[in-house]
Structures are given as C-alpha cells and as structure tokens.
Coordinates of N, CA, C and O in Angstrom, one line a residue:
M191 N 36.5 175.2 115.1 CA 36.7 175.4 113.8 C 36.0 174.2 112.6 O 36.9 173.7 112.6
T192 N 35.4 174.9 112.0 CA 35.1 174.4 111.1 C 35.7 174.6 109.7 O 35.7 175.9 109.6
V193 N 35.6 174.1 109.0 CA 35.7 174.7 107.0 C 34.3 175.4 106.6 O 34.6 176.3 105.7
R194 N 33.5 175.9 107.3 CA 32.2 176.5 106.8 C 32.7 177.9 107.1 O 32.0 178.5 107.3
A195 N 33.3 177.5 108.3 CA 34.3 179.3 109.3 C 33.7 180.6 108.0 O 34.5 179.9 107.1
G196 N 33.2 181.0 108.5 CA 33.4 182.4 106.9 C 31.6 182.6 105.3 O 31.5 183.2 105.2
E197 N 31.4 181.3 106.0 CA 30.4 181.0 105.0 C 28.8 181.5 105.2 O 28.5 181.4 106.5
P198 N 28.1 182.1 104.6 CA 26.1 182.6 104.8 C 25.4 181.1 104.8 O 25.9 180.7 103.7
F199 N 25.0 181.2 105.5 CA 23.9 180.0 105.6 C 23.0 180.2 104.6 O 22.5 181.1 104.3
D200 N 22.7 179.2 103.4 CA 22.4 179.2 102.1 C 21.3 177.7 102.7 O 21.9 176.3 102.4
L201 N 19.9 177.9 102.4 CA 19.1 176.6 102.9 C 19.0 175.8 101.7 O 19.7 174.4 101.9
A202 N 19.1 176.3 100.5 CA 18.9 175.7 99.5 C 20.6 175.1 99.8 O 20.5 173.5 99.0
R203 N 21.2 175.2 99.4 CA 22.8 174.3 99.2 C 23.1 173.7 100.8 O 23.3 172.9 100.0
T204 N 22.2 173.9 101.4 CA 22.8 172.7 102.7 C 21.5 171.6 102.5 O 21.7 170.9 103.1
A205 N 20.4 171.8 102.4 CA 19.5 170.8 102.3 C 19.9 169.8 101.2 O 19.6 168.6 101.3
A206 N 20.7 170.2 100.1 CA 21.1 169.5 99.0 C 22.4 168.4 99.5 O 22.3 167.6 99.2
E207 N 23.0 169.3 100.6 CA 24.8 168.2 100.6 C 23.7 167.4 101.5 O 24.2 166.3 101.5
V208 N 22.9 167.9 102.5 CA 22.5 167.3 103.2 C 21.6 165.3 102.3 O 22.2 164.8 103.5
A209 N 21.1 165.8 101.6 CA 20.5 165.7 100.6 C 21.2 163.9 100.2 O 21.7 163.0 99.6
A210 N 22.8 164.6 99.5 CA 23.9 164.1 99.0 C 24.2 163.3 99.6 O 24.9 162.1 99.3
L211 N 24.3 163.0 101.2 CA 24.7 162.5 102.2 C 24.1 160.4 102.0 O 25.1 160.1 102.5
L212 N 23.7 160.7 101.0 CA 22.9 159.6 101.5 C 23.2 158.4 100.6 O 23.2 157.5 100.2
T213 N 23.7 158.7 99.3 CA 24.6 158.7 98.9 C 26.7 158.2 98.3 O 27.4 157.9 98.3
A214 N 27.0 158.8 100.0 CA 28.6 158.7 100.4 C 28.9 157.7 100.6 O 28.0 156.9 101.3
P215 N 30.0 157.7 100.2 CA 31.1 156.1 101.0 C 31.0 156.5 102.4 O 31.4 157.5 102.7
L216 N 30.0 154.5 102.9 CA 30.5 154.6 104.0 C 31.8 153.5 104.5 O 30.8 152.4 103.8
P217 N 32.1 153.6 105.7 CA 33.5 152.1 105.8 C 32.4 151.7 106.7 O 31.7 152.0 107.5
A218 N 32.7 150.7 106.0 CA 31.8 149.3 107.1 C 32.4 148.6 108.6 O 31.9 148.3 109.5
A219 N 33.6 149.5 108.5 CA 34.9 149.2 109.6 C 35.7 149.7 109.9 O 35.8 150.9 108.7
G220 N 36.5 149.6 110.9 CA 37.9 150.5 111.1 C 37.3 151.6 112.0 O 36.0 151.9 112.3
P221 N 38.4 152.6 111.4 CA 38.5 153.4 113.4 C 37.5 154.4 112.6 O 37.5 154.7 110.9
T222 N 36.7 154.9 113.8 CA 36.5 157.1 113.8 C 38.1 158.0 113.2 O 38.8 157.7 114.0
V223 N 37.5 158.6 112.1 CA 38.9 159.2 111.1 C 37.9 160.3 111.5 O 37.4 160.7 110.3
A224 N 38.7 161.9 111.9 CA 38.4 163.2 111.5 C 39.0 163.6 110.4 O 40.3 163.5 110.8
E225 N 38.5 164.3 109.6 CA 39.9 165.4 108.6 C 39.9 166.0 108.6 O 38.5 166.6 108.9
G226 N 40.6 167.4 108.8 CA 40.7 168.3 109.1 C 41.1 169.5 107.4 O 41.8 167.6 106.1
D227 N 40.9 170.0 107.0 CA 41.8 170.4 106.6 C 43.0 170.8 106.1 O 44.0 170.7 107.1
P228 N 43.6 170.6 104.6 CA 45.3 170.6 104.6 C 45.9 172.0 105.0 O 46.8 171.5 105.3
D229 N 45.3 173.2 105.0 CA 45.9 174.0 105.5 C 45.2 174.5 106.5 O 46.7 174.9 106.9
T230 N 44.3 174.1 107.0 CA 43.8 175.0 108.5 C 43.6 174.0 109.1 O 44.1 174.3 110.9
G231 N 43.4 172.9 108.9 CA 42.8 171.8 110.6 C 42.0 171.8 110.1 O 40.9 171.1 111.5
E232 N 40.8 173.3 110.3 CA 39.8 173.3 110.3 C 38.6 171.9 110.0 O 39.1 171.2 109.0
W233 N 37.4 171.0 111.0 CA 36.8 170.1 110.3 C 36.6 170.3 109.6 O 35.7 171.1 109.1
R234 N 36.2 169.3 108.9 CA 36.1 168.9 107.5 C 34.7 167.7 107.5 O 33.3 168.2 106.4
A235 N 35.6 166.8 108.1 CA 34.3 165.4 107.8 C 34.8 164.8 109.5 O 36.0 165.0 109.3
T236 N 34.3 163.4 109.1 CA 34.4 162.3 110.0 C 34.0 161.3 109.7 O 32.9 161.5 109.2
T237 N 34.7 160.5 109.7 CA 33.8 159.1 109.2 C 34.2 158.1 110.2 O 35.5 157.8 111.2
G238 N 33.0 157.1 110.0 CA 33.4 155.7 111.6 C 32.8 154.7 110.7 O 32.3 154.4 109.7
E239 N 32.7 153.6 111.6 CA 31.9 152.5 111.2 C 30.4 152.6 110.7 O 30.1 153.1 111.6
G240 N 30.0 152.8 108.9 CA 29.0 152.7 109.6 C 28.3 154.5 109.0 O 27.4 154.7 108.7
F241 N 29.2 155.7 109.2 CA 28.4 156.8 108.7 C 29.5 158.2 108.4 O 30.7 157.7 108.5
R242 N 29.2 159.3 108.4 CA 29.8 160.0 108.3 C 28.9 161.3 108.6 O 27.9 161.2 108.4
A243 N 29.7 162.0 109.1 CA 29.8 163.2 109.7 C 30.2 164.7 109.6 O 31.6 164.4 109.0
V244 N 29.3 166.2 108.6 CA 30.3 166.5 107.8 C 29.3 168.3 108.8 O 28.8 168.1 109.5
P245 N 30.3 169.1 109.0 CA 29.5 170.1 109.5 C 28.6 171.1 107.7 O 29.4 171.1 106.7
L246 N 27.9 172.4 107.8 CA 27.3 172.5 107.3 C 27.4 174.1 107.4 O 27.2 174.6 106.2
W247 N 27.1 174.4 108.6 CA 27.4 176.0 108.7 C 28.0 176.4 110.0 O 27.9 175.1 110.5
E248 N 28.5 177.2 110.1 CA 29.6 177.4 111.4 C 29.2 178.8 111.3 O 29.1 179.9 110.1
S249 N 28.9 179.6 113.1 CA 27.9 181.0 112.8 C 29.5 182.5 112.6 O 30.6 181.6 112.9
G250 N 29.4 182.9 113.0 CA 30.1 184.2 112.7 C 30.5 184.5 111.0 O 31.7 185.7 111.1
A251 N 29.7 184.1 109.8 CA 30.1 184.7 109.1 C 29.8 186.4 108.8 O 29.3 186.6 108.9
E252 N 30.4 186.4 108.0 CA 30.4 188.0 108.0 C 29.6 187.8 106.6 O 29.1 187.8 105.6
G253 N 28.5 189.4 107.5 CA 26.9 189.1 106.1 C 26.2 188.1 106.3 O 25.0 188.4 105.7
D254 N 26.2 187.9 107.6 CA 25.2 186.3 107.8 C 24.6 186.9 108.8 O 24.5 187.4 109.4
D255 N 23.3 187.8 108.0 CA 22.8 188.5 108.7 C 21.5 187.2 109.7 O 21.8 186.0 109.6
G256 N 21.8 188.5 110.8 CA 21.0 187.6 112.3 C 22.3 186.9 113.2 O 21.7 185.9 114.1
D257 N 23.4 187.0 113.0 CA 24.0 186.1 113.6 C 23.6 186.8 114.7 O 24.1 185.4 115.9
H258 N 24.3 187.8 115.2 CA 23.9 188.3 116.9 C 24.8 187.3 117.6 O 24.6 187.6 119.3
E259 N 26.1 187.8 117.4 CA 27.5 187.4 117.9 C 27.4 187.8 119.6 O 28.2 187.1 120.3
D260 N 27.1 189.2 119.4 CA 27.6 189.7 120.8 C 26.8 189.5 122.3 O 26.8 189.6 123.0
D261 N 25.1 188.5 122.1 CA 23.9 188.5 122.3 C 24.0 186.6 122.1 O 23.4 186.2 121.2
P262 N 24.9 185.3 123.4 CA 24.4 184.1 123.1 C 23.2 183.9 122.5 O 23.0 183.0 122.1
D263 N 22.0 184.7 123.8 CA 20.9 183.8 123.7 C 20.4 184.0 121.8 O 19.5 183.1 121.4
E264 N 20.4 185.7 121.7 CA 20.1 186.2 120.3 C 20.6 184.8 119.0 O 20.3 184.8 118.4
A265 N 21.9 184.9 119.6 CA 22.5 183.9 118.0 C 21.6 182.3 118.0 O 21.9 182.3 117.1
E266 N 22.0 182.2 119.5 CA 20.7 180.5 119.1 C 20.1 180.4 119.2 O 20.3 179.5 117.9
E267 N 19.1 181.1 119.1 CA 17.4 181.6 118.1 C 17.8 182.2 117.1 O 16.6 181.4 116.6
A268 N 18.8 182.8 116.5 CA 19.2 182.7 115.0 C 19.4 181.6 114.1 O 19.0 181.4 113.3
A269 N 20.9 180.7 115.6 CA 21.2 179.5 114.5 C 19.9 178.2 114.1 O 19.9 177.3 113.7
Q270 N 18.6 178.3 115.4 CA 17.8 177.5 115.7 C 16.7 178.0 114.5 O 16.3 177.2 114.5
A271 N 16.4 178.5 113.6 CA 16.0 179.6 112.7 C 16.2 178.6 111.7 O 15.5 178.5 111.2
R272 N 17.8 178.5 111.8 CA 17.8 178.0 110.4 C 17.9 176.4 110.6 O 18.0 176.3 109.5
L273 N 18.1 176.5 111.6 CA 18.0 174.6 111.5 C 16.4 174.1 111.3 O 15.9 173.3 111.0
D274 N 15.5 175.1 112.0 CA 14.3 174.6 111.7 C 13.7 174.9 110.2 O 13.2 174.1 110.0
A275 N 14.5 175.6 109.7 CA 14.5 176.0 108.1 C 14.7 174.7 107.3 O 14.2 174.7 107.3
L276 N 15.5 173.9 108.0 CA 16.6 173.1 107.3 C 15.5 172.0 107.4 O 15.2 170.8 107.2
V277 N 14.9 171.6 108.3 CA 13.8 170.6 109.6 C 13.0 170.0 108.5 O 12.4 169.5 108.4
A278 N 12.0 171.8 108.3 CA 11.4 171.8 107.7 C 11.2 171.0 106.4 O 10.7 171.0 105.5
E279 N 12.9 171.5 105.1 CA 12.8 171.7 103.7 C 12.4 170.0 104.3 O 12.8 169.4 103.0
L280 N 14.0 170.0 104.8 CA 13.7 168.6 104.7 C 12.7 167.4 105.3 O 12.2 166.1 105.0
D281 N 11.7 167.9 106.5 CA 10.2 166.9 106.0 C 9.6 167.3 105.2 O 8.6 166.0 104.8
T282 N 9.2 167.9 104.3 CA 8.5 168.0 103.0 C 9.2 166.6 102.0 O 8.6 166.2 101.0
R283 N 10.9 166.4 101.7 CA 11.3 165.6 101.1 C 10.7 163.8 102.1 O 10.6 163.0 101.3
W284 N 11.2 164.1 103.3 CA 11.2 162.7 103.5 C 10.2 162.3 105.2 O 10.0 161.1 105.4
G285 N 9.6 162.9 105.3 CA 8.3 162.9 106.2 C 9.0 163.5 107.5 O 10.5 164.3 107.8
P286 N 8.1 163.2 108.8 CA 8.3 163.7 109.4 C 9.8 163.3 110.6 O 10.3 162.5 110.3
H287 N 10.2 163.7 110.7 CA 11.5 163.5 111.9 C 11.5 163.2 113.2 O 10.1 163.4 113.6
H288 N 12.9 162.1 113.6 CA 12.1 163.0 115.2 C 13.4 162.4 115.8 O 14.3 163.2 115.3
R289 N 13.6 163.0 116.9 CA 14.6 163.7 118.1 C 15.2 162.5 118.1 O 15.3 161.3 119.4
V290 N 16.6 162.6 118.3 CA 17.7 161.7 118.8 C 18.2 162.5 120.1 O 18.7 163.8 119.5
A291 N 18.5 162.6 122.0 CA 19.3 163.5 122.4 C 20.9 163.1 122.4 O 20.9 162.0 122.7
V292 N 21.1 164.5 122.4 CA 22.9 164.3 121.7 C 23.1 164.0 123.7 O 24.2 163.4 123.7
H293 N 22.6 164.5 124.6 CA 23.5 165.3 124.9 C 23.5 163.9 126.2 O 23.7 163.7 127.7
V294 N 22.2 162.7 125.7 CA 22.2 162.0 127.0 C 23.7 161.3 126.4 O 24.1 160.8 128.2
A295 N 24.1 161.5 125.8 CA 25.6 160.2 125.1 C 26.7 161.3 126.2 O 27.7 160.4 126.3
L296 N 26.7 163.1 126.3 CA 28.1 163.5 126.7 C 27.7 163.1 128.0 O 28.2 162.9 128.7
L297 N 26.8 163.3 129.0 CA 26.7 162.3 129.6 C 26.8 161.4 130.5 O 28.3 160.8 131.6
L298 N 26.9 160.1 129.3 CA 27.7 159.5 129.8 C 29.4 158.9 129.6 O 29.8 158.6 130.3
K299 N 29.3 159.5 128.3 CA 30.8 160.4 128.0 C 31.5 160.8 129.3 O 32.6 160.3 130.0
E300 N 31.0 162.0 129.8 CA 31.3 162.8 131.0 C 31.3 161.7 132.6 O 32.8 161.6 133.2
E301 N 30.8 160.8 131.9 CA 30.6 159.6 133.2 C 32.1 158.5 133.2 O 32.0 157.4 134.1
G302 N 32.4 158.6 132.5 CA 33.6 157.4 131.9 C 32.9 156.2 130.6 O 33.0 155.4 130.3
T303 N 31.6 156.3 130.7 CA 30.9 155.8 129.8 C 31.6 155.0 128.4 O 31.5 156.5 127.9
P304 N 31.7 154.2 127.4 CA 32.5 153.4 126.4 C 30.6 154.8 125.8 O 29.0 154.2 126.0
V305 N 30.5 155.3 123.9 CA 29.2 155.9 124.1 C 29.1 155.2 121.9 O 30.4 155.1 122.2
P306 N 28.5 155.4 121.3 CA 28.6 155.2 120.0 C 29.4 155.6 119.4 O 29.6 156.9 119.5
A307 N 30.2 154.8 118.3 CA 30.8 155.9 117.3 C 30.6 157.4 116.7 O 31.2 157.9 116.8
L308 N 29.5 157.2 116.6 CA 28.7 157.6 115.9 C 28.2 159.5 117.0 O 28.6 160.5 116.2
F309 N 28.1 159.1 117.7 CA 28.0 160.4 119.7 C 29.1 160.8 119.5 O 29.4 161.7 119.7
D310 N 29.9 159.5 119.6 CA 31.8 159.9 119.8 C 32.1 160.9 119.2 O 32.6 162.2 119.6
A311 N 31.6 161.1 118.1 CA 32.4 161.0 116.6 C 32.1 163.1 116.8 O 32.5 163.9 116.7
L312 N 31.0 163.1 117.1 CA 30.1 164.2 117.3 C 30.2 164.9 118.6 O 30.5 166.7 118.7
L313 N 30.8 164.4 119.8 CA 30.8 165.5 120.9 C 32.5 165.5 120.7 O 33.0 166.7 121.4
A314 N 33.3 165.3 119.8 CA 34.7 165.6 119.1 C 34.7 166.7 118.7 O 35.3 167.1 119.0
E315 N 33.5 167.2 117.9 CA 33.8 168.1 116.9 C 32.8 169.4 118.5 O 32.4 170.2 117.1
D316 N 32.7 168.5 119.1 CA 31.2 169.8 120.0 C 30.3 170.0 119.0 O 29.4 171.1 119.3
C317 N 29.7 169.1 118.2 CA 28.5 169.0 118.2 C 27.1 167.9 119.0 O 26.8 167.4 119.4
Y318 N 26.5 168.9 119.5 CA 26.1 169.1 121.6 C 24.8 168.9 121.3 O 23.6 168.9 122.1
G319 N 24.4 169.3 119.8 CA 22.5 170.0 120.3 C 22.4 168.4 119.4 O 22.7 167.0 118.9
D320 N 20.5 167.6 119.8 CA 20.4 166.9 120.1 C 19.4 167.0 118.2 O 19.7 168.1 117.8
L321 N 19.5 166.2 118.0 CA 19.5 165.6 116.5 C 17.7 165.9 116.0 O 17.2 164.6 116.6
S322 N 17.5 166.2 114.8 CA 16.7 165.3 113.8 C 16.9 164.9 113.1 O 18.1 164.9 112.5
A323 N 16.2 163.3 112.7 CA 16.5 162.2 112.3 C 15.5 161.4 111.1 O 13.9 161.7 111.7
W324 N 15.4 161.4 110.8 CA 15.5 160.6 109.2 C 15.5 159.4 109.3 O 16.8 159.3 109.2
G325 N 14.5 158.3 108.7 CA 15.1 157.0 108.2 C 14.5 155.8 108.5 O 13.1 156.0 109.6
P326 N 13.9 154.5 108.3 CA 14.9 154.4 106.5 C 14.8 155.1 106.2 O 13.6 155.1 105.4
L327 N 15.8 155.6 105.0 CA 15.5 156.7 103.7 C 15.4 155.9 102.4 O 16.9 154.8 102.4
P328 N 15.3 155.7 100.9 CA 14.9 155.5 99.8 C 16.7 155.2 99.2 O 16.5 156.7 99.2
G329 N 17.2 155.0 98.8 CA 18.0 154.9 98.1 C 19.1 153.3 98.2 O 18.7 152.8 98.5
P330 N 20.6 153.8 97.7 CA 21.1 152.6 97.7 C 21.3 152.4 99.6 O 22.3 152.5 99.9
G331 N 20.4 151.1 99.7 CA 21.1 150.6 101.2 C 20.1 151.3 102.0 O 19.9 152.4 101.6
D332 N 19.8 150.8 103.1 CA 18.6 151.8 103.8 C 19.8 152.7 104.2 O 21.1 152.7 105.3
R333 N 19.4 154.1 104.9 CA 20.2 155.4 105.5 C 19.8 156.0 106.0 O 18.0 156.1 106.2
W334 N 19.6 156.9 107.4 CA 19.2 157.8 108.4 C 20.3 159.0 108.3 O 21.4 158.2 108.2
V335 N 19.5 160.0 108.4 CA 20.4 160.8 108.7 C 19.5 162.1 109.8 O 18.8 161.9 109.9
G336 N 20.4 162.6 109.7 CA 20.2 163.3 111.4 C 21.3 164.6 110.8 O 21.9 164.8 110.4
V337 N 20.4 165.6 111.3 CA 20.8 167.6 111.5 C 20.6 168.0 113.1 O 19.8 167.8 113.5
S338 N 21.7 169.1 113.2 CA 22.0 169.6 114.3 C 22.6 171.0 114.6 O 22.6 171.0 113.1
V339 N 21.8 171.7 115.2 CA 22.7 172.5 115.3 C 23.3 172.8 117.1 O 22.3 172.8 118.1
G340 N 24.1 174.1 117.3 CA 25.3 173.5 118.8 C 26.7 174.2 118.6 O 27.2 174.6 118.1
R341 N 26.6 174.1 120.2 CA 28.1 174.8 120.4 C 28.4 174.5 121.5 O 27.7 173.5 122.7
S342 N 29.4 174.3 122.4 CA 30.4 173.4 123.3 C 30.3 174.2 125.0 O 30.2 174.0 125.6
D343 N 30.4 175.6 124.5 CA 30.1 176.9 125.2 C 29.0 177.7 124.7 O 29.4 178.3 123.2
G344 N 29.3 179.6 125.9 CA 28.4 180.7 125.1 C 29.8 181.3 124.2 O 29.2 182.3 123.3
D345 N 31.6 181.0 124.1 CA 32.2 181.5 123.3 C 32.8 181.0 122.0 O 33.6 181.6 121.0
A346 N 32.1 179.6 121.8 CA 32.9 179.5 121.1 C 31.1 179.0 120.3 O 30.3 179.5 119.8
P347 N 31.9 179.0 118.7 CA 30.9 179.3 117.3 C 29.3 178.2 117.3 O 30.3 176.9 118.3
L348 N 28.6 178.9 116.9 CA 27.3 177.6 116.5 C 28.3 176.9 115.9 O 28.3 178.3 114.7
V349 N 27.7 175.4 115.4 CA 28.2 174.2 114.3 C 27.0 174.1 113.7 O 26.5 173.1 114.9
M350 N 26.7 173.5 112.8 CA 25.6 173.0 112.1 C 25.8 171.8 111.4 O 26.7 172.0 110.7
A351 N 25.3 170.8 112.3 CA 26.1 169.4 111.6 C 25.0 168.5 110.5 O 23.9 168.2 111.1
A352 N 25.5 167.6 109.9 CA 24.7 166.7 109.5 C 25.7 164.7 109.7 O 27.0 165.2 109.5
V353 N 24.8 164.1 109.7 CA 25.1 162.8 110.0 C 24.4 161.8 109.4 O 22.9 162.1 108.7
V354 N 24.7 161.3 108.5 CA 24.6 159.6 107.9 C 24.9 159.0 108.5 O 25.9 158.3 108.1
S355 N 23.9 157.4 108.3 CA 24.3 156.4 109.3 C 23.7 155.1 108.6 O 22.2 155.6 107.5
D356 N 24.8 153.9 108.6 CA 23.7 152.8 107.8 C 22.9 151.9 108.4 O 22.0 151.5 108.3
R357 N 23.2 152.8 110.3 CA 23.0 152.2 110.8 C 21.4 152.8 111.5 O 22.0 154.3 111.4
P358 N 20.0 152.4 112.1 CA 19.5 153.4 112.4 C 20.1 154.5 114.0 O 20.9 154.1 114.8
I359 N 20.0 155.4 114.1 CA 19.9 156.4 114.6 C 19.4 157.0 115.9 O 18.3 157.6 115.7
T360 N 19.3 156.4 117.1 CA 19.5 155.8 118.1 C 19.9 156.6 119.0 O 21.4 156.3 119.1
A361 N 19.5 157.9 120.9 CA 19.9 158.1 121.3 C 20.5 156.7 122.3 O 19.9 155.7 122.8
P362 N 21.6 156.4 123.1 CA 22.5 155.7 123.4 C 21.8 155.4 125.1 O 21.2 156.7 125.1
P363 N 20.7 154.0 125.6 CA 20.4 154.0 126.9 C 20.8 155.0 127.5 O 21.5 155.0 127.9
P364 N 19.5 156.1 128.5 CA 20.6 156.7 129.9 C 21.0 156.4 130.7 O 20.8 155.1 131.3
P365 N 22.2 157.1 131.2 CA 22.1 156.2 132.3 C 21.7 156.6 133.7 O 21.2 157.0 133.5
A366 N 21.6 154.7 134.6 CA 20.9 154.3 135.8 C 20.2 155.8 136.6 O 18.9 155.6 137.0
W367 N 21.2 156.8 136.7 CA 20.9 157.8 138.0 C 20.2 158.9 137.1 O 19.3 159.8 137.8
L368 N 20.3 158.8 135.8 CA 18.8 160.4 135.2 C 17.8 160.3 135.3 O 16.9 159.2 134.7

C-alpha cells in the first residue's frame, strides 16, 4: 500500500508531480532508503544513489471511475489507460519516450543475481510494470524520468509510480538463459 491509497487519479496533478521530480534532491551516494508515512507506514518515497521513486496513484479509490476492482483484467486496462494518458502528456513536453523492461530485473533478482539499486527499489515496492522513460532532460544536471503501472499479483492494488535518476534508466542485461 502507498500514501496514494484512496486518492482519485488526476492527470494534471500527476503530470505536475512527475515534472517536479526533475528538481528533486538526489543523493550522490549512500544506501537505498524507503520512506513510509509516519502514521501508517505506507510507501511515500524511496531514495538511493542517484535516484528517487515515488507513488503517483493507487487503485481502489472510492469514486475513482473505472477502477473495476471486481475484474482484474478490467482494472489493469483502466490503470493502463491512465498511464497511457500520462505518457502522452509527458511525450508532448519531452518528446517520445522509450520502454525499459523491469521484468528483466525481476528475473535476475529471482535468480539471485544483484540488480541495479533503482530496479531493486522498484521491485521492493511491487512496481513490476515496465517503465516509459525520457532523458536526458533539460534542467539542473542531466536527469532521466520513468513512469510505470503494475502490481505484484491479482489481489494487490495497482500502483502507478515515477522514478527520477541522474543516470540513464536502462534495463539490466538479461540472463543468458533468456
């Protein structure tokens, strides 16, 4: 669960929050730290060496038209439509995005192979959806931004997340057997 539980999806707010990540402070070094809400413990952000990840939206908000929580396929389609709208908005600002496969990091992690800290942080919060990514983007220093939506299994809420990095966001090389 995230601090976004119960909030309806708002495209303008979400796009503004992603854009604001371009100026977020990023630690140059140090461990990856997940921040939870002080009262509930729900995920609020994760920072690590050169990156910050945040939840943008979580399925299940009352009045969030089209959530379809009773039908996982419909819920995923509705969440994907929200992500597609966000990606289209960000494409108008920053140009075409590129896809970054997160499932490769998941396969490596399941195999016991270390994965880059940014991917490890996303997987730790059940953010398994592939990223739509842009970068380098103009601003203070080169920054890369990615957004995704996904869930760990059919019973878990869908979570839309964003990540900003001072390094290129690229998938780790796939395992040899893939």
